[in-house]
Each structure stands twice: as structure tokens, then as C-alpha cells.
Amino acid sequence: MDIKLKNGETLDFKPDFKLSLTLNNPMLTEQGSMSLPVVLPESNRRKLGFPDRLDHAYKIKQVFNTVIGAGSYQKPALLRTTSHNKGTIGAFYLNESEMYAKMKDVDLSQAFNIIRPASDFHVAGTFAETLDMVIKYMELVMVDNIKEDFHLFPVATDYYTETVHTGFGDKEYTFYQLLNEQMSGQNRNDNLTDIDLNGEEYYMLAGRNARQYNEGGSLVDVPKGYGITPFLKQSYVLHRIFEYFGYRLEESIFDTDPEFQKMVLVNNTADAIVRGELNYAQLVPSGTIKDYLDSVRTDYGCEFFISPDHKYVEVKFWNDLIKNKKFIPLDSKATGKEIPNLAEPKLLKLTGNRSIEYTDVNFDTQEKFEKNYGQLKYAKDTIYQGRPDYPAGYYLIQSLGDIYERYPYVNDSGNTVRGWRYHSKYLFDSYEEKTDTDYEDKAGKRDYIASVSAFVHYTGTLVGVNIPGEYHRMLFIGNRRHLNTFVKKLHTDENGNQTVADEKEDTVSCPIITAFYRGKTSPAGRPRPVIYGNIMMYDDQGEPLEGGFNLIFGGENGLYNKFWKLYADVIRHSFLQVEIPLKFDIRDILTFRFDNIYLYKGQPLIPEKLEFEIEKDNKIKVISALFRTIRLYLDE
């Protein structure tokens, strides 16, 4: 056995040296795969850059790329040193551990330090001025004329309430500020539409012009381009993360599934393009790469496996693993009787973040809701107001993404009819209420978001905007953030003079939010389509979309049923730990993978942990091999 550094030099070890390695399945634990601590003789000082000396011009190097070689066994590993007292003490990290060691504590924005100039967004025959060029390009992406790393659709952000004097008396309104807001006939602007690359008219983005907007009695000056921000596609974000660390992410359903192709990471950056360029680091959530990848794992029941040569990464899903029937026989490698360790059954608990307003609910699972209100029914929309077509009860209104009550009332003619009234948001988690069974708790790092019917207050004008309008919903994503501008509020006195009322630097962060780009819709009263997004498997008319799912854990079409149910059944009705005494050679070690299913005495097993030693003469000794059963056992 030898261990070589990246420059080809071989590390020195004592004659009786043994390398003890523990490989762990990344789908079952975060411990990673690594060696026991090793002591490298002092003869390695030069090869490691004299780590015990203080007269360095640069920081002492602690991490080294190595290759562990034992005959045909060649395994890339990361040597991480911890001390240099009478030799160097460290450990070797293998497989996914090496990859995640590189990613440890790295901010997500660091991997997206990509600045695209205005020249990237030029479309022949359109604008020559820098910012106009960028805005036009964003509009063409929005209407799906141009394929990009991102999509755009309107979302609602900050809001305030104000009492408005109308001809029908005083009424309190809630006004929202929008990102990617499209023009409306209510904008009091002569130029509402433009022509796309197919010769069709579309509503322009309101950020085409510098303007003022009203925010709680104060006017806020915003430059051209303000309020326009693209949402990076989830598939692009995943590929970019692994590319940044030198890996190639293989194609998966994140790239090929029609719904995943429409999935984006929503950001709240209000001034993303005002400089006439696009900085991708301003389009990703706050936090670390680990936070984001954890959110993907928890949402979709998957893990990222590194290839044996450490060049590419594959996404593996629990669904595919459990359904895999290509078993690898293990009986011939066993040297004794297996030892089963009885495991207590567990219930899977999946919960999302509810830090954004409107996402709190009285009952956080559909089971709790139905226990109190009866079976939840389904309806496309609420157009049957005042008619008895739907029986009384509670319904998910598919076009709205909200729960409404169908209730009886007496109309003006004295007849008893049924109407609709709003009840609550359809934002369910997924778990059964505890009895005597423990949870396997998977708390999501992604934030739930809800839809609202937004009103916008333009200068001197009150409008009920048809983006979204009563039957066309808009997602609310919380507060905006400003990374390229300061927020400056103006106060207008009784004589019309304006002064700066408030000026402050932004401290808002960006949570992890995902949504679907849904493209064009034609709400009532609008002669041309508008663009929208949602988190539901239905379009704005309440029609189900083929292969769709909801971006919540609970409910009939939530992430639990789509990605987690098979795993939940396994940990509840199987998942016994089995220790099998094995004799492996180099070839067995080379081909052993945690995303394989092994067959032992007719039982399909998923590997959990493999501990083995490599001696100087390349002999392999398996210390321990742990597996989990995945065949469901019947209750008595």
C-alpha cells in the first residue's frame, strides 16, 4: 500500500502501518467516510511543507489531496492534518466526505460570483442603451422567448395598510410592492405593451422607467430597472455548485422532469439589474452551500454520490433505491452467521419553515385538519358562489391554493343557497400524531410561501391590480432586500415640497424559497396574457398539471407522497440492522457502493457502514459490515 500526494510524492509510514477506514452511507448518516487518526513519521515534513515551522510567509497548509493505492485499489482522499508534535497527526476523508469537506462553511454566494455584463443581454433590433437592453432581455425571458439560467414572474413583497377615502366611504386597504411587476392599464402610462420575438404583444415590466411609489404615506424614488430580478433555475444552481468545486453533476430528473425544469429559487433582491449588469451572487439565498443542499435532500429524498474517480456526482433518490431490483448477491462473501439488531420502528416527520408571513396555520397537517373539520374536498375555483352545486364542507380551491368553506346562507330572495368563504392556507406538513413510536425528524430548510391577492398603490391612484386580480394569485415572499442601492423615502409637505424622510442601508436576508414558473395566463378583463408562478400542481384555472406536485410536504400531492412514502414505509415496517461477517478482496472493495442493493439469504439490503483495514502488503480485512433491511414485514 502507498499513499501519494498530488505532486506524485509518496508519504512515508512505519513498516507495521495499517490504514483503518470507515465508509458510511451518506443517505443514512452525516458522519462521512474517513480513516482512524494516523501518525505520519517526521520524514514527511518536507513533503507536507514543513508544517511544524513558524517562519512561513503563507498560512500553514492543513489539507492535502492524496490517492490511497493498494494494488488495483486507487482511492482519492483528502488528508486533513490536526497537529505536528513528534510526527503529523491527521485523518483521510473519502468519498462524499472529501467533497463536503471542501464545501464546509462556504457561503452559497461564493460559488455564484458570476457577473454578466449588459453585452450578454443584447438582442438584435432592440435597444442599444445598456440598462434598456438588459430590461428588454429580461422581458423576453419572462414571456419564454429566450431560454436562460433563470425565469421571471411577478411576486408580492413588503406591504402596508392605509385607510382610503372613496365614494363608498372609508375603506382600509393592504398595499403590496411587487417584484417583476408587469404594466397594467391602471398604471396611467401610455406605453404598456411591447412586441416579443414572435410578433406578439405583452405587458412590459413596470421597471422600464424610473418612478416613485407610495409606501405608507412616503414617496420612494426608484431608478430604472428597479424591481426586476430573475429567479435562477434550481437545476442550474445545483450544477453550478458542483462545478465550482471541480465536479460534474450528472443529468437527473432535476434536468429532465417537466416540473423540475420550471422550478426556480426565488430571491427578494429589488435592485438586481439597476447597474446594467447581473451578479448571480445576488440571486441566491443567504446562508451556506450545506444549508441549500440540505434543503434539496429534505425536499426530494435524495443524496449526492461522488463517482469512484471523484470527477462527477450522481443524484440518487430513495424512491429509486428502494425500487431497485438489480440485486448484488452477497452470500458467497459471508464467513459466518449474520447478527440482526432489532430496530424500533419510526415515523417520518417532514416540516417546512414558516418564517414568512401568511404561512402559519391552525392545523399543520391534513390529518389534524380533517379530524376537526371533516374530509377535505377539492374544487377548481369558486365561480359557483350563491349556487348549490357543491355540497357544504371544506375545499382546497385548486386555482387559489387556499382552503375555502362551502356554507349555506339565505339570499336576497329568501332562498337558502351555498356560498364560499376563505378559511385558511393550504400549507400542510407531513407526520402522524405520535402514539408510542419515535419520529425520524427531517426539518426542512426551505421556507413555505403563500399566495395573496395584491393591491398596489401608485402615486395618486388606487387600483385593484389584475396582476394577480381576484382569480389570479401572486406569491408573497416577505421583505425585499437592496444590494446595489439605498432606500430613500421622501416626505411631501402641504406645499408639495419634498425632503428626505428616511435613508438607511438594507439588512434583509434572502431565505430559501422555491416555486414554479407557469408562464402565461389570461385573467378576466386583460386583453393580453400576464405571467405568473405558483407552488401548486394546478394552473391558474385549477386544472391539474401532468406529473405535478405541490411544494409542501403534506396533502395528497405533497412532497411526502411524491418522494418520501416508500422510505417512510421502510423505516416503519422494516429497516432492521444486520451485521454480516464478510471476506472482501481488493475487487470487492473497489466495486462496493452504497447506492447498490445487496441480496443476502433472499433479503434485499442497503449497506449502512463498512469498516476495513488495508495492510502494507495490500491485504484487506473487513472489521464490520452493517446493512439495513428494506423488505416490508407484515404485522401480526
XYZ file of C-alpha atoms in Angstrom:
636
model
C 0.000 0.000 0.000
C 1.147 3.525 -0.708
C -0.363 6.980 -0.331
C 0.691 9.645 -2.802
C 0.346 13.389 -2.685
C -0.990 15.350 -5.636
C 2.571 16.125 -6.790
C 3.337 12.396 -7.016
C 5.471 12.095 -3.882
C 4.782 9.069 -1.683
C 4.216 9.544 2.046
C 6.371 7.554 4.456
C 4.881 5.161 7.014
C 6.236 2.721 9.588
C 6.668 -0.910 8.420
C 3.753 -2.177 10.530
C 1.367 0.572 9.390
C -2.279 -0.336 8.787
C -4.844 2.081 7.395
C -8.239 1.655 9.082
C -11.106 3.048 7.010
C -14.786 3.511 7.827
C -17.133 4.105 4.902
C -20.636 5.392 5.726
C -23.722 5.603 3.547
C -24.401 9.341 3.042
C -28.134 8.632 2.743
C -28.171 7.334 6.321
C -25.686 9.494 8.195
C -23.783 12.773 8.019
C -20.652 11.252 9.589
C -18.933 10.795 6.258
C -16.277 8.252 5.286
C -12.819 8.545 6.830
C -9.866 6.785 8.373
C -8.989 6.434 12.005
C -6.383 9.043 13.039
C -2.939 8.259 11.632
C 0.551 9.363 12.657
C 2.863 10.263 9.778
C 6.602 9.975 10.581
C 8.685 13.154 10.763
C 10.346 12.156 7.494
C 7.249 13.612 5.761
C 7.928 17.174 6.995
C 9.349 18.423 3.691
C 6.628 16.747 1.625
C 3.969 18.451 3.744
C 5.648 21.866 3.547
C 7.314 21.888 6.989
C 4.063 22.351 8.922
C 5.887 22.433 12.276
C 7.803 25.638 11.458
C 6.598 29.156 12.164
C 8.736 31.055 9.622
C 6.171 30.704 6.821
C 5.212 33.559 4.513
C 1.873 31.867 3.853
C -0.621 30.038 6.029
C 0.409 26.543 7.102
C -1.266 24.034 4.811
C -3.516 21.579 6.628
C -5.388 19.854 3.788
C -3.737 17.747 1.076
C -5.146 15.878 -1.927
C -3.911 12.288 -1.905
C -4.522 8.932 -3.580
C -4.593 5.755 -1.486
C -3.223 2.850 -3.531
C -3.355 -0.852 -2.704
C -2.794 -2.881 -5.844
C -5.692 -2.069 -8.162
C -7.436 -0.153 -5.365
C -6.929 3.525 -6.090
C -8.986 5.884 -3.964
C -8.775 9.687 -3.925
C -8.800 11.025 -0.379
C -8.338 14.288 1.448
C -5.680 14.295 4.179
C -6.601 16.766 6.907
C -3.822 17.309 9.475
C -4.513 18.435 13.042
C -1.153 18.583 14.881
C 2.583 18.178 14.286
C 4.047 17.038 17.605
C 6.515 14.157 17.077
C 5.082 13.437 13.676
C 1.995 14.653 11.868
C -1.415 13.537 13.125
C -4.327 13.575 10.715
C -7.078 11.576 9.032
C -8.036 10.685 5.473
C -11.507 11.659 4.203
C -13.004 9.640 1.358
C -15.984 9.576 -0.999
C -18.553 12.274 -0.217
C -16.577 13.311 2.889
C -13.861 14.754 0.681
C -16.408 16.697 -1.346
C -18.270 18.037 1.689
C -15.022 18.922 3.444
C -14.339 21.278 0.539
C -17.832 22.744 0.844
C -17.751 23.144 4.619
C -18.858 26.627 5.724
C -18.649 28.009 2.160
C -21.251 30.698 1.574
C -23.620 29.948 -1.296
C -22.946 33.318 -2.921
C -19.236 32.454 -3.178
C -19.994 29.767 -5.762
C -22.018 32.270 -7.810
C -19.512 35.063 -8.219
C -20.572 35.409 -11.848
C -21.098 38.914 -13.198
C -22.707 39.128 -16.619
C -22.332 42.472 -18.424
C -25.066 44.125 -20.459
C -23.480 42.819 -23.665
C -24.628 39.320 -22.630
C -28.205 40.510 -22.938
C -28.201 42.236 -26.304
C -30.971 41.255 -28.705
C -30.552 42.407 -32.297
C -33.048 45.033 -33.362
C -33.879 46.177 -29.823
C -32.161 48.678 -27.530
C -28.582 49.942 -27.608
C -28.593 51.697 -24.217
C -27.166 49.407 -21.534
C -29.986 49.232 -18.998
C -32.766 49.267 -21.610
C -31.006 46.358 -23.289
C -30.976 44.323 -20.057
C -34.626 45.105 -19.255
C -35.820 44.105 -22.728
C -33.883 40.851 -22.487
C -35.486 40.088 -19.108
C -38.917 40.680 -20.619
C -38.201 38.260 -23.457
C -37.075 35.631 -20.953
C -40.219 36.324 -18.919
C -42.509 35.600 -21.898
C -40.438 32.479 -22.691
C -38.945 33.745 -25.955
C -35.388 33.157 -24.727
C -34.091 30.159 -22.759
C -31.820 31.164 -19.901
C -30.466 30.114 -16.497
C -33.498 31.815 -14.980
C -37.191 32.673 -15.258
C -39.142 35.788 -14.227
C -42.668 36.216 -12.866
C -44.327 38.729 -10.513
C -44.224 38.231 -6.735
C -45.521 40.351 -3.849
C -43.185 41.699 -1.160
C -43.422 44.407 1.531
C -46.849 45.799 2.368
C -48.565 48.428 4.467
C -52.164 49.266 5.337
C -53.870 52.584 4.690
C -57.383 53.921 5.059
C -58.573 55.263 1.715
C -61.432 57.747 1.263
C -63.661 56.531 -1.555
C -67.073 57.432 -2.904
C -68.430 54.488 -0.928
C -66.906 55.578 2.375
C -63.605 54.902 4.067
C -62.014 51.534 3.450
C -58.771 50.048 4.724
C -56.548 48.528 2.059
C -53.370 46.479 2.221
C -50.913 47.620 -0.432
C -48.052 45.470 -1.705
C -44.817 46.257 -3.508
C -44.108 43.861 -6.369
C -41.012 42.423 -7.974
C -41.177 41.729 -11.720
C -44.402 43.713 -11.867
C -45.972 43.959 -15.297
C -47.642 47.095 -16.599
C -51.371 47.463 -16.149
C -53.972 49.755 -17.598
C -54.150 51.213 -14.108
C -50.549 52.427 -14.301
C -51.730 55.607 -16.056
C -48.951 55.118 -18.563
C -49.426 55.362 -22.319
C -46.796 52.716 -23.074
C -47.995 49.478 -21.529
C -47.005 46.875 -24.091
C -44.161 45.875 -26.369
C -43.665 43.252 -29.075
C -41.865 39.956 -28.435
C -39.723 37.960 -30.880
C -42.830 36.218 -32.232
C -44.571 39.498 -33.039
C -46.994 39.189 -30.114
C -47.852 41.962 -27.679
C -47.039 41.572 -23.997
C -47.248 43.780 -20.911
C -43.853 45.342 -20.216
C -42.169 45.292 -16.841
C -43.010 48.336 -14.731
C -39.291 48.771 -14.047
C -38.803 50.077 -17.590
C -38.967 53.596 -16.147
C -37.597 55.466 -13.156
C -40.539 56.228 -10.903
C -41.861 56.950 -7.438
C -44.065 54.644 -5.448
C -46.141 55.274 -2.376
C -45.171 53.380 0.755
C -47.240 54.173 3.798
C -47.573 57.873 3.096
C -43.983 58.353 1.910
C -42.819 58.520 -1.684
C -39.816 56.412 -2.619
C -37.678 57.281 -5.647
C -36.538 54.223 -7.584
C -34.306 54.159 -10.675
C -34.953 52.498 -13.998
C -34.626 48.735 -13.648
C -35.744 48.718 -10.028
C -37.987 45.830 -9.040
C -36.737 43.486 -11.785
C -34.951 40.338 -10.662
C -34.567 36.965 -12.396
C -35.047 33.720 -10.443
C -32.312 31.148 -11.068
C -33.466 27.695 -12.098
C -32.961 25.058 -9.429
C -31.253 22.730 -11.920
C -28.759 25.450 -12.845
C -27.985 26.185 -9.184
C -27.233 22.525 -8.472
C -24.956 22.152 -11.499
C -23.109 25.363 -10.671
C -22.409 24.347 -7.057
C -20.684 21.109 -8.029
C -18.915 22.719 -10.982
C -17.461 25.311 -8.598
C -15.781 22.532 -6.610
C -14.486 20.711 -9.667
C -17.193 18.075 -10.155
C -19.651 17.421 -12.965
C -23.225 16.812 -11.843
C -24.753 14.084 -13.999
C -28.162 14.572 -15.597
C -31.104 13.703 -13.341
C -34.812 14.414 -13.039
C -33.826 17.903 -11.890
C -32.913 18.437 -15.569
C -35.376 16.207 -17.418
C -38.649 16.272 -15.470
C -41.035 18.921 -16.919
C -41.977 20.236 -13.465
C -38.393 20.446 -12.207
C -37.477 22.304 -15.391
C -39.883 25.055 -14.286
C -38.636 25.169 -10.698
C -36.737 28.265 -9.585
C -35.070 29.659 -6.493
C -36.992 32.843 -5.749
C -34.941 35.793 -4.496
C -36.021 39.099 -2.960
C -33.371 41.389 -4.486
C -35.203 44.511 -5.652
C -32.251 46.210 -7.372
C -30.576 43.271 -9.103
C -30.149 44.915 -12.531
C -30.032 48.662 -11.800
C -26.270 48.765 -12.542
C -26.842 47.401 -16.039
C -25.285 44.043 -15.188
C -26.345 40.859 -13.440
C -24.446 39.444 -10.457
C -25.571 35.870 -9.810
C -24.298 36.081 -6.219
C -27.182 38.486 -5.558
C -29.756 35.988 -6.834
C -29.116 33.120 -4.393
C -30.321 32.647 -0.806
C -28.329 33.791 2.196
C -26.505 31.002 4.024
C -24.123 28.204 3.192
C -23.962 25.666 0.404
C -24.628 22.974 3.006
C -27.868 24.717 4.036
C -29.073 24.766 0.462
C -28.102 21.166 -0.343
C -29.741 20.047 2.910
C -32.952 21.712 1.745
C -32.805 19.749 -1.516
C -32.143 16.476 0.324
C -35.067 17.020 2.687
C -37.484 18.120 -0.021
C -36.881 15.331 -2.519
C -35.464 12.385 -0.553
C -32.143 12.345 -2.369
C -28.393 12.332 -1.868
C -25.385 13.289 -3.977
C -22.975 10.401 -4.636
C -19.470 11.002 -5.897
C -18.035 8.748 -8.614
C -15.086 6.427 -7.841
C -12.729 8.710 -9.780
C -14.100 11.788 -7.987
C -14.876 13.525 -11.274
C -18.662 13.517 -11.350
C -21.623 13.429 -8.958
C -24.875 11.490 -9.313
C -28.201 12.253 -7.638
C -29.782 9.205 -6.016
C -33.366 9.158 -4.734
C -34.807 6.920 -2.027
C -37.645 6.023 -4.390
C -35.250 4.641 -6.993
C -33.052 2.897 -4.447
C -35.909 1.058 -2.740
C -37.487 0.041 -6.065
C -34.157 -1.208 -7.463
C -34.389 -4.949 -8.264
C -30.843 -5.363 -9.620
C -29.564 -7.125 -6.528
C -25.887 -7.962 -5.967
C -25.505 -11.402 -4.304
C -23.592 -11.389 -1.028
C -23.936 -14.952 0.331
C -20.646 -16.207 -1.137
C -18.713 -13.488 0.717
C -20.106 -14.315 4.157
C -17.780 -16.103 6.615
C -20.235 -16.717 9.443
C -23.739 -16.154 10.740
C -25.349 -12.740 10.471
C -26.292 -10.803 13.604
C -29.616 -8.918 13.366
C -30.045 -5.915 15.638
C -33.718 -5.258 16.237
C -34.672 -1.658 15.492
C -37.626 0.249 16.856
C -39.997 1.374 14.090
C -40.024 5.084 13.342
C -42.455 7.559 11.848
C -41.169 10.066 9.319
C -41.796 13.715 10.184
C -41.367 16.333 7.442
C -41.797 20.006 8.332
C -41.153 23.238 6.450
C -40.036 26.650 7.685
C -42.807 29.148 8.384
C -40.798 32.323 8.943
C -42.544 34.225 6.114
C -45.866 35.858 6.857
C -49.159 34.133 5.942
C -47.685 30.631 6.334
C -48.867 29.882 9.883
C -51.922 27.616 10.089
C -54.066 26.342 12.971
C -53.596 22.719 11.908
C -50.239 21.896 10.363
C -51.190 18.516 8.856
C -54.141 17.462 6.729
C -54.898 14.676 9.226
C -55.325 17.205 12.053
C -57.428 19.429 9.811
C -59.766 16.608 8.813
C -60.043 15.439 12.415
C -61.587 18.829 13.233
C -63.415 19.750 10.005
C -64.121 16.507 8.180
C -62.745 15.295 4.877
C -61.111 17.957 2.723
C -62.673 18.079 -0.736
C -61.380 19.609 -3.965
C -62.775 22.247 -6.343
C -61.180 24.031 -9.277
C -62.488 27.501 -8.384
C -65.202 29.448 -6.544
C -67.320 30.520 -9.521
C -70.372 28.758 -8.060
C -70.940 31.496 -5.474
C -74.618 31.508 -4.455
C -75.421 28.196 -6.196
C -75.859 24.747 -4.615
C -73.574 22.868 -6.994
C -71.045 21.840 -4.318
C -72.208 20.330 -1.009
C -71.286 22.051 2.241
C -67.835 21.365 3.644
C -64.218 22.427 3.242
C -62.443 22.507 -0.116
C -58.993 23.094 -1.481
C -59.666 25.657 -4.208
C -57.105 24.475 -6.716
C -56.872 27.730 -8.681
C -56.138 29.699 -5.494
C -54.134 27.289 -3.370
C -56.310 28.102 -0.347
C -58.928 26.257 1.688
C -62.473 27.657 1.485
C -65.614 26.692 3.335
C -68.779 25.930 1.365
C -71.557 27.136 3.653
C -75.350 27.683 3.423
C -76.895 31.168 3.623
C -80.185 32.865 2.787
C -80.001 35.119 -0.282
C -81.988 38.300 -1.002
C -84.835 36.230 -2.448
C -85.186 34.285 0.781
C -83.762 31.104 -0.687
C -81.123 29.021 1.074
C -78.106 28.700 -1.174
C -74.434 27.948 -0.663
C -71.519 30.355 -0.824
C -67.759 30.305 -0.410
C -65.695 31.936 2.325
C -61.966 31.820 2.919
C -60.809 29.560 5.727
C -57.026 29.038 5.713
C -53.882 28.434 3.682
C -53.183 25.014 2.202
C -49.707 24.604 3.705
C -49.542 21.221 5.396
C -46.564 19.394 6.859
C -46.457 15.603 6.869
C -46.422 13.445 10.002
C -48.713 11.235 12.027
C -49.519 12.268 15.567
C -47.328 10.344 17.983
C -48.530 7.279 19.827
C -45.663 5.185 21.163
C -43.445 5.484 18.079
C -40.482 7.835 17.761
C -40.061 10.258 14.882
C -37.293 10.447 12.370
C -37.480 14.212 12.188
C -36.449 15.932 8.960
C -36.907 19.663 9.407
C -36.708 21.447 6.072
C -34.522 24.491 5.493
C -36.775 25.791 2.719
C -39.443 28.361 3.582
C -43.081 27.833 2.765
C -44.735 30.723 0.928
C -48.389 31.551 0.383
C -50.395 33.326 -2.308
C -52.176 36.642 -1.832
C -54.477 38.914 -3.794
C -52.324 42.003 -4.027
C -53.295 45.655 -4.354
C -50.786 48.270 -5.483
C -50.882 51.981 -4.682
C -49.428 54.142 -7.448
C -48.804 57.844 -6.977
C -52.201 59.489 -6.609
C -54.028 56.368 -7.765
C -55.707 53.462 -6.029
C -56.045 50.339 -8.111
C -57.015 46.723 -7.652
C -54.391 45.240 -9.919
C -55.238 42.365 -12.263
C -51.756 41.086 -11.571
C -52.942 38.968 -9.753
C -56.588 40.052 -9.719
C -59.242 38.225 -7.751
C -58.739 34.905 -9.502
C -55.084 35.152 -10.454
C -52.859 34.631 -7.452
C -49.421 36.002 -6.617
C -46.850 34.534 -4.260
C -45.834 36.591 -1.220
C -42.115 36.217 -0.418
C -41.591 38.577 2.537
C -39.450 41.715 2.570
C -37.305 42.963 -0.297
C -33.564 43.374 0.036
C -31.357 46.039 -1.555
C -27.771 45.210 -2.508
C -26.975 47.949 -5.041
C -28.974 50.932 -3.737
C -30.044 52.708 -0.564
C -33.695 53.045 0.348
C -34.514 56.767 0.407
C -38.017 57.811 1.414
C -39.258 61.299 0.539
C -41.735 63.328 2.583
C -44.044 65.760 0.781
C -45.336 68.701 2.840
C -48.614 70.550 2.323
C -46.939 72.879 -0.196
C -45.686 69.990 -2.321
C -42.060 70.341 -1.236
C -40.136 67.068 -0.892
C -37.478 66.278 1.703
C -35.633 63.053 2.563
C -37.628 61.443 5.354
C -35.527 58.321 5.820
C -32.386 56.795 4.325
C -30.930 53.502 5.512
C -28.826 50.568 4.441
C -30.605 47.268 3.886
C -30.109 44.359 6.324
C -32.703 41.939 4.909
C -31.541 38.401 4.135
C -32.871 36.051 1.459
C -34.473 32.775 2.615
C -34.512 29.547 0.608
C -37.709 29.700 -1.469
C -38.677 27.564 -4.445
C -41.590 27.977 -6.848
C -42.743 27.012 -10.336
C -42.651 29.323 -13.341
C -46.053 28.807 -15.002
C -45.790 31.175 -17.960
C -48.760 32.982 -19.484
C -52.329 33.203 -18.282
C -55.241 35.339 -19.440
C -57.242 36.636 -16.463
C -60.640 38.214 -16.980
C -60.526 41.836 -18.103
C -56.999 41.693 -19.530
C -56.738 41.784 -23.351
C -53.238 40.269 -23.234
C -51.714 37.474 -21.131
C -49.776 38.058 -17.929
C -47.080 35.877 -16.371
C -47.397 34.004 -13.095
C -45.773 31.436 -10.815
C -47.045 29.215 -8.018
C -46.145 26.360 -5.662
C -49.045 24.105 -6.666
C -49.555 21.308 -9.195
C -52.503 23.226 -10.712
C -52.676 26.024 -13.238
C -54.493 29.282 -12.504
C -57.777 27.718 -13.678
C -57.436 24.895 -11.161
C -56.580 22.264 -13.760
C -54.050 19.648 -12.583
C -50.729 19.597 -14.423
C -49.444 16.216 -15.561
C -46.746 14.865 -13.257
C -47.160 17.837 -10.948
C -46.678 18.065 -7.202
C -47.093 20.715 -4.513
C -44.106 22.361 -2.831
C -45.338 21.461 0.634
C -44.689 18.208 2.472
C -48.268 17.244 3.316
C -51.509 16.771 1.423
C -52.480 14.362 -1.308
C -49.960 15.710 -3.835
C -47.238 16.909 -1.478
C -43.568 16.009 -1.347
C -44.143 13.160 1.115
C -46.305 11.182 -1.307
C -44.117 12.076 -4.278
C -40.657 11.392 -2.829
C -40.770 10.000 0.701
C -43.589 7.466 1.142
C -41.556 4.374 0.224
C -38.821 5.338 2.674
C -41.375 6.073 5.399
C -42.856 2.591 4.943
C -39.395 1.015 5.181
C -38.364 2.691 8.463
C -41.752 1.831 9.947
C -42.103 -1.778 8.785
C -38.506 -2.915 8.206
C -35.035 -1.328 8.483
C -33.521 -3.922 10.816
C -29.766 -3.508 11.160
C -27.864 -6.634 10.136
C -24.151 -7.227 10.753
C -22.665 -9.744 8.322
C -19.116 -11.154 8.696
C -17.536 -10.768 5.258
C -14.299 -11.549 3.488
C -13.552 -8.998 0.782
C -10.661 -8.704 -1.622
C -9.480 -5.590 -3.421
C -12.013 -6.042 -6.217
C -14.893 -6.283 -3.720
C -13.792 -3.068 -2.051
C -13.465 -1.323 -5.404
C -16.992 -2.268 -6.508
C -18.725 -1.760 -3.154
C -21.209 1.094 -3.420
C -23.773 2.475 -1.020
C -26.288 3.081 -3.810
C -26.391 -0.654 -4.615
C -28.872 -3.144 -3.170
C -27.275 -6.377 -1.927
C -29.064 -9.719 -1.596
C -28.314 -11.940 1.386
C -30.332 -15.105 2.124
C -33.130 -13.771 -0.061
C -33.259 -10.424 1.748
C -32.598 -7.165 -0.150
C -30.291 -4.997 1.947
C -29.000 -1.454 1.730
C -25.432 -1.007 3.050
C -25.024 1.273 6.050
C -21.370 1.046 7.089
C -18.213 -0.791 6.046
C -15.091 -0.830 8.245
C -11.904 -2.428 6.937
C -8.120 -2.340 7.183
C -5.527 -2.165 4.431
C -2.161 -3.598 5.427
C 1.214 -2.752 3.918
C 1.079 -5.903 1.765
C -2.326 -4.795 0.343
C -4.321 -7.365 2.282
C -7.908 -6.390 3.099
C -9.542 -7.269 6.406
C -13.220 -6.432 6.920
C -13.767 -5.371 10.533
C -17.506 -4.741 10.338
C -20.200 -4.626 7.652
C -23.621 -3.245 8.565
C -26.715 -3.364 6.365
C -30.404 -2.419 6.669
C -33.385 -4.499 5.555
C -35.805 -2.831 3.143
C -38.379 -5.592 2.574
C -41.576 -4.686 4.427
C -42.557 -7.057 7.222
C -46.221 -7.770 7.907
C -47.866 -7.028 11.228
C -49.180 -9.995 13.164
